[in-house]
Short mmCIF file of C-alpha atoms in Angstrom, two decimals:
data_model
loop_
_atom_site.label_atom_id
_atom_site.label_comp_id
_atom_site.label_asym_id
_atom_site.label_seq_id
_atom_site.Cartn_x
_atom_site.Cartn_y
_atom_site.Cartn_z
CA UNK A 1 -1.51 -12.80 -6.75
CA UNK A 2 -3.93 -11.84 -3.97
CA UNK A 3 -6.53 -14.39 -5.06
CA UNK A 4 -4.00 -17.20 -4.99
CA UNK A 5 -2.67 -15.87 -1.71
CA UNK A 6 -6.10 -16.14 -0.13
CA UNK A 7 -6.35 -19.80 -1.08
CA UNK A 8 -3.04 -20.53 0.62
CA UNK A 9 -3.46 -18.35 3.67
CA UNK A 10 -6.65 -20.09 4.79
CA UNK A 11 -4.53 -23.19 5.47
CA UNK A 12 -2.14 -21.07 7.55
CA UNK A 13 -4.99 -19.59 9.58
CA UNK A 14 -6.57 -22.99 10.22
CA UNK A 15 -3.29 -24.59 11.28
CA UNK A 16 -2.26 -21.67 13.48
CA UNK A 17 -5.64 -21.67 15.22
CA UNK A 18 -5.55 -25.41 15.79
CA UNK A 19 -2.15 -25.13 17.48
CA UNK A 20 -3.07 -21.91 19.29
CA UNK A 21 -0.23 -20.03 17.61
CA UNK A 22 -1.78 -16.61 17.93
CA UNK A 23 1.18 -14.72 16.44
CA UNK A 24 0.97 -16.62 13.17
CA UNK A 25 -2.83 -16.54 13.18
CA UNK A 26 -3.09 -12.78 13.73
CA UNK A 27 -0.45 -12.01 11.10
CA UNK A 28 -2.13 -14.33 8.60
CA UNK A 29 -5.54 -12.78 9.25
CA UNK A 30 -4.11 -9.30 8.72
CA UNK A 31 -2.52 -10.47 5.46
CA UNK A 32 -5.89 -11.91 4.46
CA UNK A 33 -7.43 -8.47 5.04
CA UNK A 34 -4.88 -6.88 2.73
CA UNK A 35 -5.60 -9.42 -0.01
CA UNK A 36 -9.36 -8.89 0.20
CA UNK A 37 -8.92 -5.12 0.14
CA UNK A 38 -6.74 -5.30 -2.97
CA UNK A 39 -9.46 -7.34 -4.65
CA UNK A 40 -12.18 -4.88 -3.69
CA UNK A 41 -13.82 -7.33 -1.25
CA UNK A 42 -14.24 -4.85 1.53
CA UNK A 43 -16.64 -6.63 3.88
CA UNK A 44 -14.36 -9.67 3.89
CA UNK A 45 -11.38 -7.38 4.55
CA UNK A 46 -13.11 -5.79 7.53
CA UNK A 47 -14.05 -9.18 8.95
CA UNK A 48 -10.42 -10.30 8.69
CA UNK A 49 -9.23 -7.07 10.37
CA UNK A 50 -11.60 -7.63 13.30
CA UNK A 51 -10.47 -11.25 13.68
CA UNK A 52 -6.79 -10.26 13.43
CA UNK A 53 -7.12 -7.71 16.23
CA UNK A 54 -8.98 -10.18 18.42
CA UNK A 55 -6.27 -12.78 17.83
CA UNK A 56 -3.32 -10.43 18.42
CA UNK A 57 -4.64 -9.58 21.89
CA UNK A 58 -3.55 -13.10 22.92
CA UNK A 59 0.07 -12.67 21.79
CA UNK A 60 1.48 -10.21 24.34
CA UNK A 61 3.72 -9.01 21.48
CA UNK A 62 4.11 -5.33 20.65
CA UNK A 63 5.79 -6.15 17.34
CA UNK A 64 2.92 -8.42 16.30
CA UNK A 65 0.44 -5.70 17.29
CA UNK A 66 2.43 -3.35 15.05
CA UNK A 67 2.33 -5.85 12.17
CA UNK A 68 -1.44 -6.23 12.44
CA UNK A 69 -1.97 -2.46 12.67
CA UNK A 70 0.20 -1.80 9.61
CA UNK A 71 -1.54 -4.46 7.52
CA UNK A 72 -4.86 -2.98 8.63
CA UNK A 73 -3.68 0.47 7.57
CA UNK A 74 -2.80 -0.75 4.09
CA UNK A 75 -6.19 -2.43 3.79
CA UNK A 76 -7.97 0.78 4.79
CA UNK A 77 -5.98 2.82 2.30
CA UNK A 78 -7.07 0.39 -0.42
CA UNK A 79 -10.68 0.65 0.75
CA UNK A 80 -10.50 4.43 0.41
CA UNK A 81 -10.78 5.11 4.15
CA UNK A 82 -7.70 7.29 4.39
CA UNK A 83 -8.43 8.57 7.91
CA UNK A 84 -8.54 5.08 9.41
CA UNK A 85 -5.51 4.15 7.35
CA UNK A 86 -3.52 6.95 8.98
CA UNK A 87 -4.85 6.09 12.44
CA UNK A 88 -3.76 2.46 12.16
CA UNK A 89 -0.40 3.28 10.57
CA UNK A 90 0.31 5.69 13.43
CA UNK A 91 -0.63 3.01 15.93
CA UNK A 92 1.65 0.51 14.19
CA UNK A 93 4.50 3.00 14.22
CA UNK A 94 4.11 3.67 17.93
CA UNK A 95 4.00 -0.04 18.79
CA UNK A 96 7.04 -0.82 16.64
CA UNK A 97 9.13 1.97 18.16
CA UNK A 98 8.06 1.04 21.70
CA UNK A 99 9.22 -2.52 21.06
CA UNK A 100 12.42 -1.35 19.31
CA UNK A 101 11.32 -3.40 16.34
CA UNK A 102 13.34 -1.43 13.83
CA UNK A 103 12.44 -3.32 10.65
CA UNK A 104 8.77 -3.05 11.62
CA UNK A 105 9.27 0.65 12.36
CA UNK A 106 10.83 1.14 8.93
CA UNK A 107 7.81 -0.57 7.39
CA UNK A 108 5.52 1.72 9.37
CA UNK A 109 7.14 4.81 7.86
CA UNK A 110 6.79 3.23 4.42
CA UNK A 111 3.07 2.58 4.96
CA UNK A 112 2.59 6.18 6.13
CA UNK A 113 4.32 7.28 2.95
CA UNK A 114 1.93 5.24 0.82
CA UNK A 115 -1.01 6.94 2.49
CA UNK A 116 0.44 10.36 1.85
CA UNK A 117 1.12 9.48 -1.78
CA UNK A 118 -2.49 8.42 -2.11
CA UNK A 119 -3.64 11.81 -0.81
CA UNK A 120 -0.98 13.56 -2.93
CA UNK A 121 0.64 15.07 0.16
CA UNK A 122 4.07 15.01 -1.48
CA UNK A 123 5.89 16.90 1.26
CA UNK A 124 4.82 14.62 4.10
CA UNK A 125 5.32 11.53 1.94
CA UNK A 126 8.90 12.60 1.27
CA UNK A 127 9.51 13.20 4.97
CA UNK A 128 8.35 9.76 6.11
CA UNK A 129 10.12 7.88 3.31
CA UNK A 130 13.31 9.71 4.29
CA UNK A 131 12.67 8.76 7.93
CA UNK A 132 12.39 5.10 6.89
CA UNK A 133 15.73 5.19 5.11
CA UNK A 134 17.44 7.15 7.89
CA UNK A 135 16.20 4.66 10.47
CA UNK A 136 17.90 1.82 8.62
CA UNK A 137 21.06 3.82 7.93
CA UNK A 138 21.40 4.80 11.60
CA UNK A 139 20.87 1.21 12.79
CA UNK A 140 22.30 -0.79 9.91
CA UNK A 141 23.92 -3.40 12.17
CA UNK A 142 20.53 -4.29 13.66
CA UNK A 143 18.87 -5.05 10.33
CA UNK A 144 19.03 -8.65 9.13
CA UNK A 145 19.79 -9.69 5.58
CA UNK A 146 16.80 -9.57 3.29
CA UNK A 147 15.74 -5.98 3.91
CA UNK A 148 16.64 -5.02 0.32
CA UNK A 149 13.02 -5.24 -0.77
CA UNK A 150 11.82 -2.72 1.83
CA UNK A 151 14.80 -0.45 1.15
CA UNK A 152 13.96 -0.39 -2.55
CA UNK A 153 10.31 0.31 -1.78
CA UNK A 154 11.27 3.26 0.42
CA UNK A 155 13.68 4.65 -2.19
CA UNK A 156 11.03 4.28 -4.90
CA UNK A 157 8.38 5.91 -2.71
CA UNK A 158 10.73 8.80 -2.01
CA UNK A 159 11.36 9.26 -5.74
CA UNK A 160 7.62 9.25 -6.47
CA UNK A 161 7.04 11.83 -3.72
CA UNK A 162 9.74 14.05 -5.19
CA UNK A 163 8.21 13.75 -8.64
CA UNK A 164 4.76 14.64 -7.31
CA UNK A 165 6.43 17.57 -5.54
CA UNK A 166 7.71 18.93 -8.85
CA UNK A 167 11.18 17.37 -8.94
CA UNK A 168 11.23 16.05 -12.50
CA UNK A 169 14.75 14.63 -12.16
CA UNK A 170 13.38 12.05 -9.69
CA UNK A 171 12.05 10.06 -12.63
CA UNK A 172 15.50 8.49 -13.10
CA UNK A 173 15.39 7.18 -9.53
CA UNK A 174 11.92 5.79 -10.21
CA UNK A 175 13.22 3.92 -13.26
CA UNK A 176 15.98 2.48 -11.09
CA UNK A 177 13.42 1.48 -8.46
CA UNK A 178 11.30 -0.22 -11.11
CA UNK A 179 14.28 -2.24 -12.38
CA UNK A 180 15.16 -3.25 -8.82
CA UNK A 181 11.58 -4.27 -8.02
CA UNK A 182 11.44 -6.45 -11.13
CA UNK A 183 14.79 -8.05 -10.24
CA UNK A 184 13.55 -8.75 -6.69
CA UNK A 185 10.29 -10.26 -7.97
CA UNK A 186 8.30 -7.49 -6.26
CA UNK A 187 5.61 -7.25 -8.93
CA UNK A 188 3.19 -5.27 -6.77
CA UNK A 189 5.69 -2.48 -6.14
CA UNK A 190 6.75 -2.58 -9.79
CA UNK A 191 3.15 -1.87 -10.79
CA UNK A 192 2.89 1.03 -8.34
CA UNK A 193 6.09 2.55 -9.72
CA UNK A 194 5.03 1.93 -13.32
CA UNK A 195 1.77 3.83 -12.83
CA UNK A 196 3.59 6.77 -11.24
CA UNK A 197 6.15 6.72 -14.07
CA UNK A 198 3.29 6.75 -16.56
CA UNK A 199 1.87 9.86 -14.94
CA UNK A 200 5.30 11.49 -14.80
CA UNK A 201 6.07 10.85 -18.44
CA UNK A 202 2.60 12.02 -19.42
CA UNK A 203 3.23 15.29 -17.64
CA UNK A 204 6.51 15.77 -19.51
CA UNK A 205 4.94 14.96 -22.88
CA UNK A 206 6.71 11.61 -23.38
CA UNK A 207 3.48 9.88 -24.29
CA UNK A 208 4.81 6.67 -25.83
CA UNK A 209 6.97 5.87 -22.83
CA UNK A 210 4.13 6.85 -20.50
CA UNK A 211 1.72 4.48 -22.25
CA UNK A 212 4.10 1.54 -21.92
CA UNK A 213 4.26 1.99 -18.16
CA UNK A 214 0.53 2.63 -17.73
CA UNK A 215 -0.34 -0.42 -19.82
CA UNK A 216 2.04 -2.57 -17.74
CA UNK A 217 0.39 -1.46 -14.50
CA UNK A 218 -3.09 -1.84 -15.96
CA UNK A 219 -2.31 -5.36 -17.17
CA UNK A 220 -1.01 -6.39 -13.74
CA UNK A 221 -4.05 -5.04 -11.87
CA UNK A 222 -6.56 -6.45 -14.34
CA UNK A 223 -4.85 -9.84 -14.49
CA UNK A 224 -4.97 -10.12 -10.70
CA UNK A 225 -8.52 -8.74 -10.38
CA UNK A 226 -7.32 -5.82 -8.23
CA UNK A 227 -10.33 -3.63 -8.92
CA UNK A 228 -9.56 -0.58 -6.74
CA UNK A 229 -6.15 -0.36 -8.39
CA UNK A 230 -7.57 -0.87 -11.86
CA UNK A 231 -9.91 2.08 -11.29
CA UNK A 232 -6.97 4.27 -10.30
CA UNK A 233 -4.83 3.37 -13.31
CA UNK A 234 -7.80 4.01 -15.59
CA UNK A 235 -7.88 7.54 -14.20
CA UNK A 236 -4.19 7.82 -15.11
CA UNK A 237 -5.00 6.59 -18.62
CA UNK A 238 -7.77 9.17 -18.84
CA UNK A 239 -5.18 11.83 -17.99
CA UNK A 240 -2.86 10.43 -20.69
CA UNK A 241 -5.62 10.73 -23.30
CA UNK A 242 -6.70 14.14 -22.08
CA UNK A 243 -3.18 15.57 -22.40
CA UNK A 244 -3.24 14.66 -26.07
CA UNK A 245 -6.66 16.11 -26.73
CA UNK A 246 -8.30 12.68 -27.00
CA UNK A 247 -11.39 13.68 -25.07
CA UNK A 248 -13.61 10.77 -26.14
CA UNK A 249 -11.00 8.19 -25.11
CA UNK A 250 -10.40 10.04 -21.85
CA UNK A 251 -14.10 10.02 -21.07
CA UNK A 252 -14.34 6.28 -21.80
CA UNK A 253 -11.49 5.56 -19.37
CA UNK A 254 -13.09 7.73 -16.68
CA UNK A 255 -16.46 6.06 -17.23
CA UNK A 256 -14.88 2.62 -16.91
CA UNK A 257 -13.16 3.65 -13.69
CA UNK A 258 -16.47 5.01 -12.37
CA UNK A 259 -18.25 1.72 -13.17
CA UNK A 260 -15.65 -0.26 -11.25
CA UNK A 261 -15.91 2.04 -8.24
CA UNK A 262 -19.71 1.83 -8.29
CA UNK A 263 -19.48 -1.95 -8.19
CA UNK A 264 -17.26 -1.95 -5.12
CA UNK A 265 -19.21 -2.47 -1.89
CA UNK A 266 -19.32 0.25 0.74
CA UNK A 267 -18.04 -1.42 3.92
CA UNK A 268 -20.05 -1.20 7.13
CA UNK A 269 -17.29 0.03 9.40
CA UNK A 270 -18.90 0.23 12.81
CA UNK A 271 -16.48 -0.15 15.70
CA UNK A 272 -13.23 -1.97 15.10
CA UNK A 273 -11.21 -3.69 17.85
CA UNK A 274 -7.58 -2.92 18.39
CA UNK A 275 -7.56 0.50 16.77
CA UNK A 276 -7.60 4.00 18.19
CA UNK A 277 -10.87 5.90 18.29
CA UNK A 278 -11.62 7.96 15.23
CA UNK A 279 -10.64 11.61 15.50
CA UNK A 280 -11.62 14.65 13.53
CA UNK A 281 -7.97 15.43 12.81
CA UNK A 282 -5.90 12.23 12.81
CA UNK A 283 -2.91 13.91 11.19
CA UNK A 284 -0.35 12.19 9.03
CA UNK A 285 0.91 8.89 10.42
CA UNK A 286 4.47 9.99 9.94
CA UNK A 287 4.22 12.66 12.63
CA UNK A 288 5.56 10.39 15.38
CA UNK A 289 9.25 11.04 16.11
CA UNK A 290 11.76 8.36 17.10
#
């Protein structure tokens, strides 16, 4: 519920600022950026990113710098700026590893995986999701209880990457990930998995099952006014119609997605504090070894 989250997080930001708790303030501002980006409110997201990076400078905390960078990366991926998303996810990964913040480092690999899924780079997505899971497995004693949610996300992301890479048997792992996400109350991840399942089942000709998953994702995004996500799932629905020869319905879904994207503002990026300079070849965020 990103809209509801915004209403609550303003109180957090105000209280943290009043008590000069810069760690809480910077994290809350970065979370605010993610919420705005999911809603398609890109200028507000960019403003929150700038404020988060200004605030985190006062913390002297590498882990908090990593948190802010990773939240910024997710916001940029949602805004369609994949290059900046990879730049910030790489920065978050480097900060987390430097600080030996292993749970944060695991999250950084997961975020890199999301970016690679978005660009349909299945091979690199698989590599970084595997790195996330290996990091936890190799350091299991240093992870606190409550990491099940991130573990399920990484497993689900890995299954999606394998499916996109042509491994049809991965769909069973995706179904398991969906069930786990629903049991954990992770509705956002459940919607991501459901959309990918819808595409997978469409590709294998299981259209009824595909439609159930696509409709579930579409309902979640529409109900929560997550316009960038709604546009994406409409493209998946267009593919579902197209595979059955329903060209008129496919065109309507594509047109609806196009209208949503046209209504989204183009953010004025300019220079952003706290991030690395833009490069012509940022590379995948998962390229950093640990």
